[in-house]
Short mmCIF file of C-alpha atoms in Angstrom, two decimals:
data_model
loop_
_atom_site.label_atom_id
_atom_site.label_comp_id
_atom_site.label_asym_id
_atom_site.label_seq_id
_atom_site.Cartn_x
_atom_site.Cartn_y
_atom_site.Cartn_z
CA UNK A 23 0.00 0.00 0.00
CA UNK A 24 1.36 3.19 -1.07
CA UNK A 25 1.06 6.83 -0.26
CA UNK A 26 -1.72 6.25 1.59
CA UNK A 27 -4.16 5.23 -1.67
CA UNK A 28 -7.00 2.89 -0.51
CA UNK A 29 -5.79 -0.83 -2.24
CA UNK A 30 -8.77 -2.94 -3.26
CA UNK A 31 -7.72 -6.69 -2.53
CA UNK A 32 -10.06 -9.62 -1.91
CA UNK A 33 -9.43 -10.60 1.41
CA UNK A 34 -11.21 -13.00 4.65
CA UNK A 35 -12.95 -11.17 6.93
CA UNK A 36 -15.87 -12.47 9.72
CA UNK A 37 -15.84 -15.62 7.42
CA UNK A 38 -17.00 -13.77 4.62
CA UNK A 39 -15.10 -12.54 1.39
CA UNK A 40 -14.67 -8.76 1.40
CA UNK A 41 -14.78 -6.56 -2.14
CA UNK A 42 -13.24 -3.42 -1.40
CA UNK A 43 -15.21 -1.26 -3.76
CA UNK A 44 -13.63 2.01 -4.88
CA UNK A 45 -16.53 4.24 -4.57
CA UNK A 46 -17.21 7.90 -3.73
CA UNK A 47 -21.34 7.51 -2.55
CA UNK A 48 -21.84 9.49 0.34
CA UNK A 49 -22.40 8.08 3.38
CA UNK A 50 -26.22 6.95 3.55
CA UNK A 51 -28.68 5.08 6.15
CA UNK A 52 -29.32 1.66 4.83
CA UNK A 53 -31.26 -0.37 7.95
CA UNK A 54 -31.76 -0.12 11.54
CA UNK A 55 -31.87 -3.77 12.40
CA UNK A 56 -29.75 -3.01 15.74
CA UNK A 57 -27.51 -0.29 17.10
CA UNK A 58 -24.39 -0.13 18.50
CA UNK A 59 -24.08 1.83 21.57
CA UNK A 60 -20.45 3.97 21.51
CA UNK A 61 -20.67 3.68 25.46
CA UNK A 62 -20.14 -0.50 25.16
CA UNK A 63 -17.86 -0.40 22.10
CA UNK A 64 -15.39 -1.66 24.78
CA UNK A 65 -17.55 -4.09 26.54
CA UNK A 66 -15.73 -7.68 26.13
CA UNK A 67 -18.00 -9.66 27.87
CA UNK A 68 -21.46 -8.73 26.50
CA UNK A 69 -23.19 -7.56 29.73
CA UNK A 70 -23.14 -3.81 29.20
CA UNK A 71 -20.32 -2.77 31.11
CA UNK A 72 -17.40 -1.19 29.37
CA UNK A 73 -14.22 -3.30 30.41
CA UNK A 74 -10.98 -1.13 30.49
CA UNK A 75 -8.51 -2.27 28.64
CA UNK A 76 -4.43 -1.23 27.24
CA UNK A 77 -2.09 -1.91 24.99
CA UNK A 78 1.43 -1.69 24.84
CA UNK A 79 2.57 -1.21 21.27
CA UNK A 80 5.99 -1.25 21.65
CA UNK A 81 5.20 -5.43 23.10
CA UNK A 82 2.10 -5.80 21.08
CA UNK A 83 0.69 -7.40 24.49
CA UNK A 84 -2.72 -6.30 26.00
CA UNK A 85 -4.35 -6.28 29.49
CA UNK A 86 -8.24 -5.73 30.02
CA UNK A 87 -10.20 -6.29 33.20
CA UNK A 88 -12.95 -7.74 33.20
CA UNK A 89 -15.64 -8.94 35.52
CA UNK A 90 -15.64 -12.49 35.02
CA UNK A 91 -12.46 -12.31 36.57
CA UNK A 92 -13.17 -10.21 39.26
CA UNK A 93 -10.82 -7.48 37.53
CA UNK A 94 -7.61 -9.04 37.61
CA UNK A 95 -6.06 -8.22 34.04
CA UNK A 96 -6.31 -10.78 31.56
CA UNK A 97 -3.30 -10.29 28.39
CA UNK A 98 -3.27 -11.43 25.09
CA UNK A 99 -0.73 -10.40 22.46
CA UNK A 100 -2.24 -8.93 18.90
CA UNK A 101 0.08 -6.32 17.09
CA UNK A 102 3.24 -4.19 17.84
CA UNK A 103 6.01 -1.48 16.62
CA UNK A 104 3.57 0.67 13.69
CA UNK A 105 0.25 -0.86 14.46
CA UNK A 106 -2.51 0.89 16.60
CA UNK A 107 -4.94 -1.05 18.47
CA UNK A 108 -9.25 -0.74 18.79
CA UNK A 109 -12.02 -2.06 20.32
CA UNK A 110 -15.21 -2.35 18.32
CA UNK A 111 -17.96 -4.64 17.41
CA UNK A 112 -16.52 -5.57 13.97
CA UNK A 113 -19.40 -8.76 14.02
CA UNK A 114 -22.37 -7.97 15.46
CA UNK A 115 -22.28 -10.34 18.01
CA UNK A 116 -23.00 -7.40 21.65
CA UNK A 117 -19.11 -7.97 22.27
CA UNK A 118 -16.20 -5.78 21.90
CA UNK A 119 -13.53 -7.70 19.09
CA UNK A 120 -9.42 -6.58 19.40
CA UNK A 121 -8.43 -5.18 16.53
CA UNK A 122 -5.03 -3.80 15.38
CA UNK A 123 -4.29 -1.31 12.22
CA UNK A 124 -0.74 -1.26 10.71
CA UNK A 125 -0.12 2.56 10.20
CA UNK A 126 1.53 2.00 7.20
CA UNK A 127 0.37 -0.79 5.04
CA UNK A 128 -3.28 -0.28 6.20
CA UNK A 129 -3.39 -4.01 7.19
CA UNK A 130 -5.72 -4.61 9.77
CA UNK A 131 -6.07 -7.25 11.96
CA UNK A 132 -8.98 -8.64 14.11
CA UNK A 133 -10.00 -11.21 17.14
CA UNK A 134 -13.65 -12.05 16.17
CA UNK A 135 -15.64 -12.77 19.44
CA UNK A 136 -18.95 -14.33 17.25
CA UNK A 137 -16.02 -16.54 15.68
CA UNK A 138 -14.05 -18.47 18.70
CA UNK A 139 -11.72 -15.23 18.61
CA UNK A 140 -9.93 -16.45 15.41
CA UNK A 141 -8.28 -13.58 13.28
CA UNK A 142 -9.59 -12.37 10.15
CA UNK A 143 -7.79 -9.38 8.14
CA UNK A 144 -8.05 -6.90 5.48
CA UNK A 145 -5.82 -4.22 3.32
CA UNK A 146 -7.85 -0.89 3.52
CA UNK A 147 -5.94 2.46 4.28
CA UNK A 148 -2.29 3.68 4.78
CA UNK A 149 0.07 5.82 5.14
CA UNK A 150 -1.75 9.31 6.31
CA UNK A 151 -4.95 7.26 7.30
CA UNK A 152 -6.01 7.08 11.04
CA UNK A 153 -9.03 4.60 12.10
CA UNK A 154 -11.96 5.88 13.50
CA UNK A 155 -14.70 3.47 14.98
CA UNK A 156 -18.54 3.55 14.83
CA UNK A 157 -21.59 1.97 12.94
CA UNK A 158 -22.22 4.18 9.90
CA UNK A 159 -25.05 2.04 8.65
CA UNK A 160 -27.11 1.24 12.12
CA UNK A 161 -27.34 -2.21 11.71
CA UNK A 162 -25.65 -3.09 15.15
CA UNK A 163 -22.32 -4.13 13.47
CA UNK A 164 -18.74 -1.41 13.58
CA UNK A 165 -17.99 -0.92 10.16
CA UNK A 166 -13.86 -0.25 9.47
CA UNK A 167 -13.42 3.04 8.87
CA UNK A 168 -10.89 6.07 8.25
CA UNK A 169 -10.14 9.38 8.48
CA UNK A 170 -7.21 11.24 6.26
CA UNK A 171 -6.56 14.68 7.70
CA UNK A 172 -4.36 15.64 5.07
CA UNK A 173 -7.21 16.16 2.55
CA UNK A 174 -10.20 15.59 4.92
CA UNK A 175 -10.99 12.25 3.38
CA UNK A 176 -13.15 9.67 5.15
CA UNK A 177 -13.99 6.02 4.30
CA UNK A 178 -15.45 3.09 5.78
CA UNK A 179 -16.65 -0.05 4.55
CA UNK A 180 -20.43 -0.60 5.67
CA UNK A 181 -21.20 -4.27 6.45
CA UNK A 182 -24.97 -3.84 5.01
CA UNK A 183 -23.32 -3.22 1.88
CA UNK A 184 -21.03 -6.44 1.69
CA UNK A 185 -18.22 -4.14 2.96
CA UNK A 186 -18.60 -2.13 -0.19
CA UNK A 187 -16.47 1.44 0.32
CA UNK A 188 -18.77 4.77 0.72
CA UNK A 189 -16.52 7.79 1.16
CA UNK A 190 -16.79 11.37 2.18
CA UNK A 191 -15.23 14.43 2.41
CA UNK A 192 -15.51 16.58 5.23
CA UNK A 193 -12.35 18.42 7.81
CA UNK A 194 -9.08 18.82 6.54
CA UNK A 195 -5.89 19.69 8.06
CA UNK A 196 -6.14 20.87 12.19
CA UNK A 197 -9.70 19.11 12.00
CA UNK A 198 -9.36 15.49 14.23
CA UNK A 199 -11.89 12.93 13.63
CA UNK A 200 -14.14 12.16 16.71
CA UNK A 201 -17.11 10.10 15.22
CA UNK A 202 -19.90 9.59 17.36
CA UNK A 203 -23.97 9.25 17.18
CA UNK A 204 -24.61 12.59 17.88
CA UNK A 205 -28.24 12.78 16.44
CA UNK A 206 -29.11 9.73 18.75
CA UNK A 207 -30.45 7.91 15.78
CA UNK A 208 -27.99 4.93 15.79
CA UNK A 209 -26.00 5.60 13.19
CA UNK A 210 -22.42 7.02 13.37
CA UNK A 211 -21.93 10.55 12.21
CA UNK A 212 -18.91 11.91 10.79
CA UNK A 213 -17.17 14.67 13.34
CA UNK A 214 -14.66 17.09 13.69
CA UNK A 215 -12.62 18.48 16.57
CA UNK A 216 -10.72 21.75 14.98
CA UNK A 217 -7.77 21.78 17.51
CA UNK A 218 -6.74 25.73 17.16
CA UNK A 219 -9.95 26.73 18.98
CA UNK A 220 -12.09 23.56 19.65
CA UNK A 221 -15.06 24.17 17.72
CA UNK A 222 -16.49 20.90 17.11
CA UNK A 223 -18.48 19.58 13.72
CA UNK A 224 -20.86 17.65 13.04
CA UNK A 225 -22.19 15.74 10.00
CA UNK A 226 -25.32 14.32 11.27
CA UNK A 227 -26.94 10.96 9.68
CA UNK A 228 -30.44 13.00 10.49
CA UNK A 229 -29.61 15.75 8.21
CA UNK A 230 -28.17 13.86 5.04
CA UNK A 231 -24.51 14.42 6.30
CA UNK A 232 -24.87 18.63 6.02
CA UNK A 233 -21.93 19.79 8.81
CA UNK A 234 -23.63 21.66 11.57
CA UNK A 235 -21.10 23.72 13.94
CA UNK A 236 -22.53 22.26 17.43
CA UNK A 237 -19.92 24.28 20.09
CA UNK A 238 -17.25 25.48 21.45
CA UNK A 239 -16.28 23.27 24.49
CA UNK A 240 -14.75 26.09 27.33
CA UNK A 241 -11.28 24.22 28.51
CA UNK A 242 -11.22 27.40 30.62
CA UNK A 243 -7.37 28.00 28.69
CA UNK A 244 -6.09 24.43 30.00
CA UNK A 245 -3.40 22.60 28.20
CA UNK A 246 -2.97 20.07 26.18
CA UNK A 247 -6.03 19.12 25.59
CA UNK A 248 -7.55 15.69 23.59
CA UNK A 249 -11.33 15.54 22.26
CA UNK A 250 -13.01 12.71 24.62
CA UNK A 251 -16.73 12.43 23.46
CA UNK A 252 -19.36 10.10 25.27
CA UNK A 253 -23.11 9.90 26.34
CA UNK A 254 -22.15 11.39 29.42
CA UNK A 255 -26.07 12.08 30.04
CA UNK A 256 -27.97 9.29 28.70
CA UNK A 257 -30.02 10.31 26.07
CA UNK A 258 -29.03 8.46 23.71
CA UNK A 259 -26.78 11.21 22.05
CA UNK A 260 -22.57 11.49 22.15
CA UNK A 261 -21.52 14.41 24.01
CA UNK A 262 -18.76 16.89 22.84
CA UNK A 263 -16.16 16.55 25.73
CA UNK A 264 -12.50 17.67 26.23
CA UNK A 265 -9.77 16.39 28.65
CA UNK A 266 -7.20 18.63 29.70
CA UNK A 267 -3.47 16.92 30.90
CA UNK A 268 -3.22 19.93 32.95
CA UNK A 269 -5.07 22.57 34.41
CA UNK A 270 -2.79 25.11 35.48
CA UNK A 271 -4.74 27.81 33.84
CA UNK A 272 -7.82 27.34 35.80
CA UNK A 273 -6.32 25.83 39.08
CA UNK A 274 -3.06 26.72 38.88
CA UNK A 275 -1.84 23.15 38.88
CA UNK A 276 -0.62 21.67 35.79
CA UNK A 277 -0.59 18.40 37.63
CA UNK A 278 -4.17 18.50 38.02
CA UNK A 279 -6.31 16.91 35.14
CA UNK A 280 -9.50 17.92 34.14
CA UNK A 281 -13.09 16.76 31.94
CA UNK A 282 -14.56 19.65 30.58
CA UNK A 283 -18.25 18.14 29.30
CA UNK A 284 -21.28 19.74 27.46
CA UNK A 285 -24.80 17.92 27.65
CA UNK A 286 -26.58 17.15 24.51
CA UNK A 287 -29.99 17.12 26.74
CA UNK A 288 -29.35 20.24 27.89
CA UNK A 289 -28.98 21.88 24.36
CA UNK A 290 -25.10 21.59 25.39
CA UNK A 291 -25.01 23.40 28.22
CA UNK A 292 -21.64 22.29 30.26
CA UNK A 293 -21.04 20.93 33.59
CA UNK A 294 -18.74 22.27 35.98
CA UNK A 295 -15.24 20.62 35.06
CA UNK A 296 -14.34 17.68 36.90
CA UNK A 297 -10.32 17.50 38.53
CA UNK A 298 -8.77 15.32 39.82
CA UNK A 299 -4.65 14.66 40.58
CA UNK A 300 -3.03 13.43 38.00
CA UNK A 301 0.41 13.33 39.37
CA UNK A 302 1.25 13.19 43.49
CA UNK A 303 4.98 14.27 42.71
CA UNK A 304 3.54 17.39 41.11
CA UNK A 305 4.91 17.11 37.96
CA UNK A 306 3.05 17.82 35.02
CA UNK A 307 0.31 15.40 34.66
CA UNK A 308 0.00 12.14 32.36
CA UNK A 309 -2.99 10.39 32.96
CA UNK A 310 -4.35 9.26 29.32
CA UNK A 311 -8.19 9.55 29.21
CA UNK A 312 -9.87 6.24 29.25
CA UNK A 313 -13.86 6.49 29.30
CA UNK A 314 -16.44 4.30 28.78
CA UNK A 315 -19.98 3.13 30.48
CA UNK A 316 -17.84 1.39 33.32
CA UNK A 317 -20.90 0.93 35.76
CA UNK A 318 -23.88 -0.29 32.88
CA UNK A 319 -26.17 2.64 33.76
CA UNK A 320 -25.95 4.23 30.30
CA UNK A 321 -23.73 7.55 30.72
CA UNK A 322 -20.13 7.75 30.32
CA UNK A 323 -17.80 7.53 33.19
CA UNK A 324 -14.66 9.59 33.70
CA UNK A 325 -11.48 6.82 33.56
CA UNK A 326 -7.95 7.73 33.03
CA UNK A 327 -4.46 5.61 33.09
CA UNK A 328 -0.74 6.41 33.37
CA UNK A 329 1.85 4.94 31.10
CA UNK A 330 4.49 5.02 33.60
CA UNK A 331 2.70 2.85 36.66
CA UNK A 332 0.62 0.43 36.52
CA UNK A 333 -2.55 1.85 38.22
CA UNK A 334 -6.51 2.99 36.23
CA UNK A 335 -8.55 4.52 38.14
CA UNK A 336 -12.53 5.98 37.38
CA UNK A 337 -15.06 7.92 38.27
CA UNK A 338 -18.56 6.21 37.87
CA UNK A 339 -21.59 8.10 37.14
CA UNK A 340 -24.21 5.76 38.90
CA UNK A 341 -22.33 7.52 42.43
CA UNK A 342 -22.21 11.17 40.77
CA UNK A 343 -18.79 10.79 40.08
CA UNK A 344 -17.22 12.84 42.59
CA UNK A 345 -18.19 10.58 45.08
CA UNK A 346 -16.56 7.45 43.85
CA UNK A 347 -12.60 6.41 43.09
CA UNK A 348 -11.95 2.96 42.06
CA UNK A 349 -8.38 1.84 41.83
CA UNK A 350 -7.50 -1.72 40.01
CA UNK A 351 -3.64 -2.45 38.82
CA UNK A 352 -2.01 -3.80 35.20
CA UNK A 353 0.39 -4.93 37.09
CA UNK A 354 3.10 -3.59 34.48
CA UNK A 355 3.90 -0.12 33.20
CA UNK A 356 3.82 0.86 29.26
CA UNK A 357 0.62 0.41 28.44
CA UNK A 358 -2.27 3.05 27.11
CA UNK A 359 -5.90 3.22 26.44
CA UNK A 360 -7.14 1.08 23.57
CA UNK A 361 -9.04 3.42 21.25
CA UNK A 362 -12.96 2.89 20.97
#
């Protein structure tokens, strides 16, 4: 794969044979038979709770807790050096499937749940293309899809169209892709996060894919900051939401994180931020943003982990956040959030 051109190869994948499709239909709803909920895209048991999970790319190896085993971190190895790693739904079956993308080639890899976790594997992107993750079609199934920032070129391949390509155009460079059902009407839309000033995008399903300009999340001047959007409220809807590494402009402590979060059910009116310490040697803070539907009550939880210990910790909504801290341990150092 070359220069980051989409490659159109006939290839296994889910136990069916995949025809990339060279195609440039827009993005269109094609069935509702099920939807994917963005809050469980991480849940690898099935049971509606979002399972935490890591990867350390430079090892290939991941760790995920899950329930079943009362938390204590279960590893498997699937990728390495040049290959990022999701969690999705990639067959329908209610259960998060590992999934790894080689940056370069645009060879992806999965661990199919629905089939005994055996690996199936296609050619689609490259160099310059980025995943992103969602069900563009609504039929309960994550369809692989991209995002080029160099050109603002998305593509994904929808399963209710034999995997045939749609693609679309929509961002560009400074715009970062943050896909999400926004519009609550279980399909993915298309989303931008425009870094210089935060001014998030949408592309809604609802509205035949016209870009609405939904807000402005207020980081209150924080720094760095990463897009982190969720149904933090439970309607049904993803919620723009920014994480700040460090808060120094609002608290004066740049090892003090923060979750700056707007409410889609209350025309996006935002909460008060939510801190927490993010370093206890006061150095500047590096807790990655992990969050997910941790306690199954339908709004997104505030999770974070550090690359350098071996602790994740959260903040569940079903005990109003502030009022709960749960610790569990990898039990190695490395690792980072899987991206869902």
């Amino acid at each position: 794969m070359a220069s980051g051109v989409l490659t159109s190869p006939r290839q296994q994948w889910q136990s069916w044979i995949v025809t990339i499709v060279l195609a440039t239909t827009l993005l269109a709803p094609v069935g509702q038979a099920g939807h994917s909920n963005p809050n469980h895209n991480g849940d690898f048991e099935g049971d509606g709770y979002m399972n935490p999970t890591v990867y350390n790319e430079d090892t290939g190896e991941w760790r995920t807790l899950l329930q079943s085993t009362d938390y204590e971190p279960v590893s498997f190895t699937l990728g390495g050096p040049g290959w990022s790693a999701i969690q999705a739904d990639y067959d329908g079956d209610g259960k998060a499937d590992a999934a790894t993308y080689n940056r370069a080639t645009g060879e992806w890899i999965a661990m199919l749940s629905g089939l005994a976790y055996a690996t199936g594997g296609i050619l689609f992107g490259g160099a310059g293309w980025n995943v992103v993750t969602g069900d563009f079609d609504g039929d309960g199934t994550d369809d692989p899809a991209l995002y080029r920032e160099a050109d603002g070129q998305w593509a994904a391949l929808l399963s209710t169209r034999g995997y045939a390509m749609a693609a679309f155009v929509f961002g560009g460079p400074g715009y970062s892709s943050v896909s999400g059902d926004y519009d609550g009407d279980g399909l993915s839309d298309p989303a931008l996060y425009r870094r210089e000033d935060g001014l998030w995008q949408i592309a809604c399903s609802s509205l035949n894919y016209t870009g609405t300009n939904i807000c402005i999340v207020d980081c209150l001047g924080n720094s760095p900051l990463v897009p982190v959007p969720l149904d933090y409220d439970g309607d049904g809807k993803t919620d723009p939401a920014v994480f700040a590494y460090g808060t120094g402009a609002s608290t004066g402590k740049q090892y003090v994180f923060g979750w700056f979060v707007t409410h889609s059910s209350l025309n996006y009116q935002q909460r008060d931020p939510f801190y927490h310490l993010g370093r206890e040697d006061c150095q500047d803070s590096n807790a990655d943003p992990t969050p997910g539907d941790y306690d199954g009550d339908g709004k997104g939880d505030y999770g974070v982990s550090w690359p350098d210990n071996s602790i994740w910790r959260m903040w569940r909504s079903s005990r109003d956040w502030e009022n709960d801290h749960c610790v569990d341990d990898w039990h190695a150092i490395g690792f980072r959030p899987v991206q869902r």
